[in-house]
């Protein structure tokens, strides 16, 4: 972390290199419970990621995780909705999926973002919206056993 912060502050990095260093440092700060520090670095990674989809997505997911940890569920909802819109391309049309015509998500963490969105809606007391997102999650990603199990359990509990 010290080395990454030294590199970031030295202004010797720019663009994608700066985004990668910021993302790595943000993840370390997040793991250490420094959510404010992580937030600043996730923001920097987003602003410098350019067209690097994986860096952008990881940083945006990190921003939402920080908001959740800080219990700012309204902000997390906005961040997760933006993430899902930007990176989620699957629509749950099984006929299109089996015909290999369904869109492919740009990153593999869209289902996780939808699950977190479900939980955030639940936290703010919007059970109806939580149920809608959970049902969509089950429709679109229900072919993943780990997703199906937790979403079915959630839907049975509400």
Short mmCIF file of N, CA and C in Angstrom, two decimals:
data_model
loop_
_atom_site.label_atom_id
_atom_site.label_comp_id
_atom_site.label_asym_id
_atom_site.label_seq_id
_atom_site.Cartn_x
_atom_site.Cartn_y
_atom_site.Cartn_z
N UNK A 1 0.83 -1.20 0.00
CA UNK A 1 0.00 0.00 0.00
C UNK A 1 0.87 1.25 0.00
N UNK A 2 1.92 1.25 0.80
CA UNK A 2 2.81 2.41 0.87
C UNK A 2 3.43 2.68 -0.49
N UNK A 3 3.89 1.63 -1.14
CA UNK A 3 4.50 1.81 -2.46
C UNK A 3 3.49 2.32 -3.48
N UNK A 4 2.28 1.79 -3.44
CA UNK A 4 1.25 2.25 -4.37
C UNK A 4 0.90 3.72 -4.12
N UNK A 5 0.73 4.07 -2.87
CA UNK A 5 0.41 5.47 -2.55
C UNK A 5 1.53 6.41 -2.96
N UNK A 6 2.78 5.98 -2.78
CA UNK A 6 3.92 6.80 -3.20
C UNK A 6 3.89 7.00 -4.71
N UNK A 7 3.61 5.94 -5.45
CA UNK A 7 3.51 6.05 -6.91
C UNK A 7 2.38 6.97 -7.34
N UNK A 8 1.23 6.81 -6.69
CA UNK A 8 0.06 7.61 -7.05
C UNK A 8 0.33 9.09 -6.78
N UNK A 9 0.92 9.40 -5.64
CA UNK A 9 1.17 10.79 -5.26
C UNK A 9 2.33 11.42 -6.01
N UNK A 10 3.20 10.61 -6.59
CA UNK A 10 4.38 11.13 -7.28
C UNK A 10 4.05 11.75 -8.63
N UNK A 11 2.84 11.53 -9.09
CA UNK A 11 2.43 12.01 -10.41
C UNK A 11 3.25 11.40 -11.54
N UNK A 12 3.90 10.26 -11.27
CA UNK A 12 4.67 9.60 -12.32
C UNK A 12 3.80 8.64 -13.13
N UNK A 13 2.58 8.41 -12.65
CA UNK A 13 1.65 7.54 -13.36
C UNK A 13 0.52 8.37 -13.95
N UNK A 14 -0.03 7.86 -15.04
CA UNK A 14 -1.20 8.51 -15.62
C UNK A 14 -2.04 7.47 -16.34
N UNK A 15 -3.25 7.85 -16.68
CA UNK A 15 -4.12 6.98 -17.46
C UNK A 15 -4.34 5.62 -16.82
N UNK A 16 -4.21 4.59 -17.62
CA UNK A 16 -4.50 3.24 -17.18
C UNK A 16 -3.58 2.79 -16.04
N UNK A 17 -2.32 3.16 -16.08
CA UNK A 17 -1.39 2.79 -15.00
C UNK A 17 -1.85 3.39 -13.68
N UNK A 18 -2.27 4.63 -13.72
CA UNK A 18 -2.77 5.29 -12.51
C UNK A 18 -4.07 4.63 -12.04
N UNK A 19 -4.93 4.27 -12.98
CA UNK A 19 -6.19 3.61 -12.62
C UNK A 19 -5.93 2.27 -11.95
N UNK A 20 -5.00 1.49 -12.49
CA UNK A 20 -4.68 0.19 -11.91
C UNK A 20 -4.09 0.34 -10.51
N UNK A 21 -3.15 1.25 -10.35
CA UNK A 21 -2.54 1.47 -9.04
C UNK A 21 -3.58 1.95 -8.04
N UNK A 22 -4.46 2.83 -8.47
CA UNK A 22 -5.52 3.35 -7.60
C UNK A 22 -6.47 2.23 -7.19
N UNK A 23 -6.82 1.37 -8.14
CA UNK A 23 -7.72 0.26 -7.84
C UNK A 23 -7.09 -0.70 -6.83
N UNK A 24 -5.83 -1.04 -7.04
CA UNK A 24 -5.15 -1.94 -6.10
C UNK A 24 -5.08 -1.31 -4.71
N UNK A 25 -4.71 -0.06 -4.64
CA UNK A 25 -4.62 0.61 -3.34
C UNK A 25 -5.99 0.72 -2.68
N UNK A 26 -7.01 1.00 -3.48
CA UNK A 26 -8.38 1.09 -2.95
C UNK A 26 -8.82 -0.24 -2.35
N UNK A 27 -8.51 -1.33 -3.04
CA UNK A 27 -8.87 -2.65 -2.52
C UNK A 27 -8.18 -2.94 -1.20
N UNK A 28 -6.93 -2.56 -1.08
CA UNK A 28 -6.21 -2.77 0.18
C UNK A 28 -6.83 -1.93 1.29
N UNK A 29 -7.11 -0.67 0.98
CA UNK A 29 -7.73 0.20 1.99
C UNK A 29 -9.11 -0.34 2.40
N UNK A 30 -9.86 -0.82 1.43
CA UNK A 30 -11.18 -1.39 1.73
C UNK A 30 -11.03 -2.59 2.67
N UNK A 31 -10.11 -3.48 2.35
CA UNK A 31 -9.89 -4.66 3.19
C UNK A 31 -9.44 -4.28 4.60
N UNK A 32 -8.74 -3.15 4.72
CA UNK A 32 -8.28 -2.67 6.02
C UNK A 32 -9.34 -1.86 6.76
N UNK A 33 -10.51 -1.68 6.14
CA UNK A 33 -11.59 -0.95 6.79
C UNK A 33 -11.50 0.56 6.64
N UNK A 34 -10.60 1.05 5.80
CA UNK A 34 -10.48 2.49 5.54
C UNK A 34 -11.38 2.83 4.35
N UNK A 35 -12.67 2.95 4.62
CA UNK A 35 -13.64 3.12 3.54
C UNK A 35 -13.57 4.50 2.91
N UNK A 36 -13.24 5.53 3.69
CA UNK A 36 -13.09 6.86 3.10
C UNK A 36 -11.90 6.90 2.15
N UNK A 37 -10.78 6.33 2.59
CA UNK A 37 -9.59 6.27 1.73
C UNK A 37 -9.84 5.44 0.48
N UNK A 38 -10.54 4.32 0.66
CA UNK A 38 -10.87 3.46 -0.48
C UNK A 38 -11.76 4.20 -1.47
N UNK A 39 -12.71 4.95 -0.96
CA UNK A 39 -13.64 5.68 -1.82
C UNK A 39 -12.91 6.65 -2.74
N UNK A 40 -11.97 7.39 -2.19
CA UNK A 40 -11.20 8.36 -2.99
C UNK A 40 -10.45 7.63 -4.10
N UNK A 41 -9.85 6.52 -3.77
CA UNK A 41 -9.06 5.78 -4.75
C UNK A 41 -9.93 5.05 -5.78
N UNK A 42 -11.08 4.54 -5.36
CA UNK A 42 -12.00 3.95 -6.34
C UNK A 42 -12.46 5.03 -7.33
N UNK A 43 -12.76 6.23 -6.82
CA UNK A 43 -13.16 7.34 -7.69
C UNK A 43 -12.05 7.66 -8.70
N UNK A 44 -10.81 7.70 -8.22
CA UNK A 44 -9.67 7.98 -9.10
C UNK A 44 -9.53 6.89 -10.16
N UNK A 45 -9.72 5.64 -9.77
CA UNK A 45 -9.62 4.53 -10.73
C UNK A 45 -10.69 4.66 -11.80
N UNK A 46 -11.91 5.02 -11.40
CA UNK A 46 -12.99 5.20 -12.38
C UNK A 46 -12.64 6.32 -13.35
N UNK A 47 -12.16 7.44 -12.82
CA UNK A 47 -11.89 8.58 -13.69
C UNK A 47 -10.72 8.35 -14.64
N UNK A 48 -9.81 7.46 -14.28
CA UNK A 48 -8.64 7.23 -15.13
C UNK A 48 -8.68 5.92 -15.92
N UNK A 49 -9.74 5.14 -15.76
CA UNK A 49 -9.81 3.83 -16.40
C UNK A 49 -9.95 3.90 -17.92
N UNK A 50 -10.48 4.98 -18.41
CA UNK A 50 -10.66 5.09 -19.86
C UNK A 50 -11.55 3.99 -20.39
N UNK A 51 -11.09 3.28 -21.40
CA UNK A 51 -11.90 2.23 -22.02
C UNK A 51 -11.59 0.84 -21.45
N UNK A 52 -10.83 0.78 -20.36
CA UNK A 52 -10.48 -0.50 -19.74
C UNK A 52 -11.67 -0.99 -18.92
N UNK A 53 -12.50 -1.80 -19.53
CA UNK A 53 -13.76 -2.23 -18.94
C UNK A 53 -13.56 -2.91 -17.59
N UNK A 54 -12.61 -3.81 -17.48
CA UNK A 54 -12.43 -4.54 -16.22
C UNK A 54 -12.01 -3.63 -15.08
N UNK A 55 -11.14 -2.67 -15.35
CA UNK A 55 -10.71 -1.73 -14.32
C UNK A 55 -11.89 -0.85 -13.92
N UNK A 56 -12.60 -0.34 -14.91
CA UNK A 56 -13.76 0.51 -14.65
C UNK A 56 -14.80 -0.24 -13.81
N UNK A 57 -15.11 -1.45 -14.22
CA UNK A 57 -16.13 -2.23 -13.52
C UNK A 57 -15.71 -2.54 -12.09
N UNK A 58 -14.47 -2.93 -11.90
CA UNK A 58 -14.00 -3.25 -10.55
C UNK A 58 -14.06 -2.01 -9.65
N UNK A 59 -13.68 -0.88 -10.19
CA UNK A 59 -13.71 0.35 -9.40
C UNK A 59 -15.15 0.78 -9.09
N UNK A 60 -16.03 0.66 -10.06
CA UNK A 60 -17.44 1.02 -9.81
C UNK A 60 -18.07 0.08 -8.79
N UNK A 61 -17.74 -1.20 -8.88
CA UNK A 61 -18.24 -2.17 -7.91
C UNK A 61 -17.70 -1.81 -6.52
N UNK A 62 -16.45 -1.40 -6.48
CA UNK A 62 -15.84 -0.97 -5.23
C UNK A 62 -16.53 0.25 -4.63
N UNK A 63 -16.89 1.21 -5.48
CA UNK A 63 -17.61 2.39 -5.00
C UNK A 63 -18.90 1.99 -4.30
N UNK A 64 -19.63 1.08 -4.92
CA UNK A 64 -20.90 0.63 -4.34
C UNK A 64 -20.65 -0.13 -3.04
N UNK A 65 -19.61 -0.94 -3.00
CA UNK A 65 -19.29 -1.69 -1.77
C UNK A 65 -18.96 -0.74 -0.63
N UNK A 66 -18.26 0.34 -0.93
CA UNK A 66 -17.97 1.35 0.09
C UNK A 66 -19.27 1.96 0.61
N UNK A 67 -20.16 2.32 -0.29
CA UNK A 67 -21.44 2.91 0.12
C UNK A 67 -22.22 1.96 1.00
N UNK A 68 -22.19 0.68 0.67
CA UNK A 68 -22.90 -0.32 1.47
C UNK A 68 -22.26 -0.40 2.86
N UNK A 69 -20.95 -0.46 2.92
CA UNK A 69 -20.26 -0.52 4.21
C UNK A 69 -20.56 0.70 5.07
N UNK A 70 -20.73 1.85 4.43
CA UNK A 70 -21.03 3.08 5.15
C UNK A 70 -22.54 3.24 5.41
N UNK A 71 -23.29 2.22 5.02
CA UNK A 71 -24.74 2.18 5.18
C UNK A 71 -25.47 3.32 4.46
N UNK A 72 -24.85 3.79 3.36
CA UNK A 72 -25.48 4.78 2.50
C UNK A 72 -26.14 4.01 1.35
N UNK A 73 -27.26 3.36 1.69
CA UNK A 73 -27.91 2.45 0.75
C UNK A 73 -28.50 3.18 -0.45
N UNK A 74 -28.97 4.39 -0.26
CA UNK A 74 -29.52 5.16 -1.38
C UNK A 74 -28.44 5.42 -2.43
N UNK A 75 -27.26 5.79 -1.98
CA UNK A 75 -26.15 6.01 -2.91
C UNK A 75 -25.74 4.69 -3.57
N UNK A 76 -25.69 3.63 -2.77
CA UNK A 76 -25.32 2.32 -3.31
C UNK A 76 -26.31 1.88 -4.39
N UNK A 77 -27.59 2.14 -4.15
CA UNK A 77 -28.62 1.77 -5.15
C UNK A 77 -28.33 2.48 -6.47
N UNK A 78 -28.06 3.75 -6.41
CA UNK A 78 -27.76 4.51 -7.62
C UNK A 78 -26.51 3.95 -8.31
N UNK A 79 -25.47 3.68 -7.54
CA UNK A 79 -24.23 3.16 -8.11
C UNK A 79 -24.42 1.77 -8.73
N UNK A 80 -25.16 0.93 -8.05
CA UNK A 80 -25.40 -0.42 -8.57
C UNK A 80 -26.27 -0.41 -9.81
N UNK A 81 -27.28 0.44 -9.82
CA UNK A 81 -28.12 0.54 -11.02
C UNK A 81 -27.29 1.00 -12.22
N UNK A 82 -26.41 1.97 -12.00
CA UNK A 82 -25.54 2.44 -13.08
C UNK A 82 -24.63 1.32 -13.56
N UNK A 83 -24.07 0.58 -12.61
CA UNK A 83 -23.18 -0.55 -12.93
C UNK A 83 -23.92 -1.59 -13.78
N UNK A 84 -25.11 -1.97 -13.34
CA UNK A 84 -25.88 -3.00 -14.04
C UNK A 84 -26.26 -2.54 -15.45
N UNK A 85 -26.66 -1.30 -15.57
CA UNK A 85 -27.02 -0.76 -16.89
C UNK A 85 -25.81 -0.75 -17.82
N UNK A 86 -24.67 -0.36 -17.28
CA UNK A 86 -23.46 -0.23 -18.10
C UNK A 86 -22.88 -1.58 -18.53
N UNK A 87 -22.90 -2.56 -17.63
CA UNK A 87 -22.18 -3.81 -17.90
C UNK A 87 -23.07 -5.03 -18.11
N UNK A 88 -24.34 -4.94 -17.75
CA UNK A 88 -25.24 -6.08 -17.89
C UNK A 88 -25.89 -6.12 -19.25
N UNK A 89 -25.72 -7.21 -19.96
CA UNK A 89 -26.29 -7.35 -21.30
C UNK A 89 -27.25 -8.53 -21.42
N UNK A 90 -27.21 -9.45 -20.44
CA UNK A 90 -28.13 -10.58 -20.48
C UNK A 90 -29.54 -10.10 -20.13
N UNK A 91 -30.54 -10.74 -20.74
CA UNK A 91 -31.92 -10.31 -20.46
C UNK A 91 -32.81 -11.45 -19.99
N UNK A 92 -32.29 -12.66 -19.94
CA UNK A 92 -33.06 -13.79 -19.45
C UNK A 92 -33.89 -14.49 -20.50
N UNK A 93 -33.75 -14.11 -21.75
CA UNK A 93 -34.47 -14.77 -22.83
C UNK A 93 -33.78 -16.10 -23.13
N UNK A 94 -34.36 -17.18 -22.62
CA UNK A 94 -33.71 -18.50 -22.77
C UNK A 94 -33.60 -18.94 -24.22
N UNK A 95 -34.61 -18.63 -25.02
CA UNK A 95 -34.55 -19.00 -26.43
C UNK A 95 -33.36 -18.32 -27.09
N UNK A 96 -33.18 -17.03 -26.81
CA UNK A 96 -32.04 -16.30 -27.38
C UNK A 96 -30.72 -16.83 -26.81
N UNK A 97 -30.73 -17.19 -25.51
CA UNK A 97 -29.50 -17.72 -24.90
C UNK A 97 -29.08 -19.03 -25.55
N UNK A 98 -30.02 -19.94 -25.69
CA UNK A 98 -29.70 -21.23 -26.27
C UNK A 98 -29.36 -21.12 -27.75
N UNK A 99 -29.89 -20.10 -28.41
CA UNK A 99 -29.53 -19.83 -29.80
C UNK A 99 -28.29 -18.96 -29.92
N UNK A 100 -27.66 -18.70 -28.79
CA UNK A 100 -26.46 -17.86 -28.69
C UNK A 100 -26.67 -16.47 -29.28
N UNK A 101 -27.87 -15.94 -29.06
CA UNK A 101 -28.20 -14.60 -29.54
C UNK A 101 -28.37 -13.61 -28.40
N UNK A 102 -28.43 -14.12 -27.16
CA UNK A 102 -28.59 -13.22 -26.01
C UNK A 102 -27.29 -12.45 -25.80
N UNK A 103 -27.42 -11.22 -25.34
CA UNK A 103 -26.24 -10.42 -25.05
C UNK A 103 -25.38 -11.08 -23.97
N UNK A 104 -24.12 -10.75 -23.99
CA UNK A 104 -23.17 -11.27 -23.00
C UNK A 104 -22.72 -10.12 -22.13
N UNK A 105 -22.80 -10.32 -20.80
CA UNK A 105 -22.36 -9.28 -19.88
C UNK A 105 -20.91 -8.92 -20.16
N UNK A 106 -20.59 -7.65 -19.97
CA UNK A 106 -19.22 -7.19 -20.21
C UNK A 106 -18.27 -7.62 -19.10
N UNK A 107 -18.82 -7.89 -17.92
CA UNK A 107 -18.03 -8.38 -16.79
C UNK A 107 -18.83 -9.45 -16.06
N UNK A 108 -18.14 -10.25 -15.29
CA UNK A 108 -18.80 -11.39 -14.64
C UNK A 108 -19.48 -11.05 -13.31
N UNK A 109 -19.41 -9.82 -12.88
CA UNK A 109 -19.92 -9.45 -11.55
C UNK A 109 -21.30 -8.79 -11.58
N UNK A 110 -21.98 -8.85 -12.71
CA UNK A 110 -23.30 -8.21 -12.81
C UNK A 110 -24.31 -8.90 -11.89
N UNK A 111 -24.28 -10.22 -11.83
CA UNK A 111 -25.23 -10.92 -10.96
C UNK A 111 -24.99 -10.56 -9.50
N UNK A 112 -23.74 -10.41 -9.11
CA UNK A 112 -23.41 -10.00 -7.74
C UNK A 112 -23.94 -8.59 -7.47
N UNK A 113 -23.81 -7.71 -8.43
CA UNK A 113 -24.32 -6.34 -8.28
C UNK A 113 -25.84 -6.35 -8.13
N UNK A 114 -26.50 -7.21 -8.89
CA UNK A 114 -27.97 -7.30 -8.78
C UNK A 114 -28.37 -7.84 -7.41
N UNK A 115 -27.63 -8.78 -6.88
CA UNK A 115 -27.92 -9.32 -5.55
C UNK A 115 -27.75 -8.22 -4.50
N UNK A 116 -26.65 -7.47 -4.62
CA UNK A 116 -26.43 -6.36 -3.68
C UNK A 116 -27.53 -5.31 -3.82
N UNK A 117 -27.98 -5.06 -5.04
CA UNK A 117 -29.06 -4.11 -5.26
C UNK A 117 -30.34 -4.59 -4.57
N UNK A 118 -30.62 -5.87 -4.68
CA UNK A 118 -31.78 -6.45 -3.98
C UNK A 118 -31.69 -6.18 -2.49
N UNK A 119 -30.53 -6.45 -1.92
CA UNK A 119 -30.34 -6.26 -0.48
C UNK A 119 -30.42 -4.79 -0.07
N UNK A 120 -29.92 -3.90 -0.92
CA UNK A 120 -29.99 -2.46 -0.62
C UNK A 120 -31.44 -1.97 -0.64
N UNK A 121 -32.20 -2.40 -1.64
CA UNK A 121 -33.62 -2.03 -1.65
C UNK A 121 -34.32 -2.55 -0.40
N UNK A 122 -33.97 -3.74 0.01
CA UNK A 122 -34.53 -4.32 1.23
C UNK A 122 -34.16 -3.45 2.44
N UNK A 123 -32.92 -2.99 2.50
CA UNK A 123 -32.45 -2.17 3.63
C UNK A 123 -33.18 -0.84 3.73
N UNK A 124 -33.54 -0.24 2.59
CA UNK A 124 -34.24 1.04 2.63
C UNK A 124 -35.75 0.85 2.77
N UNK A 125 -36.18 -0.40 2.88
CA UNK A 125 -37.59 -0.68 3.11
C UNK A 125 -38.44 -0.76 1.86
N UNK A 126 -37.81 -0.77 0.71
CA UNK A 126 -38.56 -0.87 -0.55
C UNK A 126 -38.62 -2.35 -0.95
N UNK A 127 -39.46 -3.08 -0.25
CA UNK A 127 -39.57 -4.54 -0.46
C UNK A 127 -40.08 -4.87 -1.85
N UNK A 128 -40.98 -4.02 -2.39
CA UNK A 128 -41.51 -4.29 -3.73
C UNK A 128 -40.40 -4.23 -4.78
N UNK A 129 -39.57 -3.20 -4.70
CA UNK A 129 -38.47 -3.06 -5.66
C UNK A 129 -37.45 -4.17 -5.45
N UNK A 130 -37.19 -4.54 -4.19
CA UNK A 130 -36.27 -5.63 -3.90
C UNK A 130 -36.78 -6.92 -4.54
N UNK A 131 -38.08 -7.16 -4.45
CA UNK A 131 -38.65 -8.37 -5.03
C UNK A 131 -38.54 -8.36 -6.55
N UNK A 132 -38.78 -7.22 -7.17
CA UNK A 132 -38.67 -7.11 -8.63
C UNK A 132 -37.24 -7.42 -9.08
N UNK A 133 -36.26 -6.84 -8.39
CA UNK A 133 -34.87 -7.08 -8.77
C UNK A 133 -34.50 -8.54 -8.54
N UNK A 134 -34.94 -9.10 -7.41
CA UNK A 134 -34.65 -10.50 -7.11
C UNK A 134 -35.26 -11.43 -8.16
N UNK A 135 -36.48 -11.15 -8.57
CA UNK A 135 -37.12 -11.97 -9.60
C UNK A 135 -36.39 -11.86 -10.94
N UNK A 136 -35.96 -10.66 -11.26
CA UNK A 136 -35.19 -10.48 -12.50
C UNK A 136 -33.85 -11.21 -12.40
N UNK A 137 -33.23 -11.12 -11.24
CA UNK A 137 -31.96 -11.82 -11.01
C UNK A 137 -32.14 -13.32 -11.21
N UNK A 138 -33.22 -13.85 -10.68
CA UNK A 138 -33.50 -15.28 -10.82
C UNK A 138 -33.76 -15.63 -12.29
N UNK A 139 -34.49 -14.78 -12.99
CA UNK A 139 -34.80 -15.02 -14.40
C UNK A 139 -33.53 -14.99 -15.26
N UNK A 140 -32.69 -13.99 -15.02
CA UNK A 140 -31.53 -13.77 -15.89
C UNK A 140 -30.35 -14.67 -15.50
N UNK A 141 -30.14 -14.88 -14.20
CA UNK A 141 -28.96 -15.61 -13.74
C UNK A 141 -29.31 -16.88 -12.96
N UNK A 142 -30.55 -17.32 -13.04
CA UNK A 142 -30.98 -18.51 -12.33
C UNK A 142 -30.29 -19.78 -12.79
N UNK A 143 -29.59 -19.71 -13.92
CA UNK A 143 -28.83 -20.88 -14.39
C UNK A 143 -27.54 -21.07 -13.60
N UNK A 144 -27.20 -20.09 -12.75
CA UNK A 144 -26.05 -20.22 -11.86
C UNK A 144 -26.57 -20.74 -10.52
N UNK A 145 -26.20 -21.96 -10.14
CA UNK A 145 -26.76 -22.56 -8.92
C UNK A 145 -26.58 -21.70 -7.67
N UNK A 146 -25.43 -21.06 -7.52
CA UNK A 146 -25.19 -20.24 -6.33
C UNK A 146 -26.10 -19.02 -6.28
N UNK A 147 -26.46 -18.50 -7.44
CA UNK A 147 -27.38 -17.37 -7.50
C UNK A 147 -28.80 -17.85 -7.21
N UNK A 148 -29.20 -18.90 -7.88
CA UNK A 148 -30.57 -19.41 -7.74
C UNK A 148 -30.89 -19.75 -6.29
N UNK A 149 -29.97 -20.41 -5.60
CA UNK A 149 -30.23 -20.83 -4.22
C UNK A 149 -30.49 -19.65 -3.30
N UNK A 150 -29.63 -18.64 -3.34
CA UNK A 150 -29.81 -17.52 -2.41
C UNK A 150 -31.01 -16.66 -2.78
N UNK A 151 -31.28 -16.50 -4.06
CA UNK A 151 -32.42 -15.68 -4.47
C UNK A 151 -33.72 -16.38 -4.13
N UNK A 152 -33.80 -17.68 -4.36
CA UNK A 152 -35.02 -18.43 -4.00
C UNK A 152 -35.26 -18.38 -2.51
N UNK A 153 -34.21 -18.49 -1.73
CA UNK A 153 -34.33 -18.40 -0.27
C UNK A 153 -34.84 -17.02 0.15
N UNK A 154 -34.28 -15.98 -0.49
CA UNK A 154 -34.70 -14.61 -0.19
C UNK A 154 -36.19 -14.43 -0.53
N UNK A 155 -36.57 -14.85 -1.73
CA UNK A 155 -37.95 -14.66 -2.17
C UNK A 155 -38.92 -15.44 -1.26
N UNK A 156 -38.51 -16.57 -0.78
CA UNK A 156 -39.37 -17.36 0.12
C UNK A 156 -39.52 -16.68 1.48
N UNK A 157 -38.55 -15.85 1.83
CA UNK A 157 -38.58 -15.21 3.15
C UNK A 157 -39.38 -13.91 3.19
N UNK A 158 -39.73 -13.38 2.04
CA UNK A 158 -40.46 -12.10 2.06
C UNK A 158 -41.96 -12.27 1.86
#
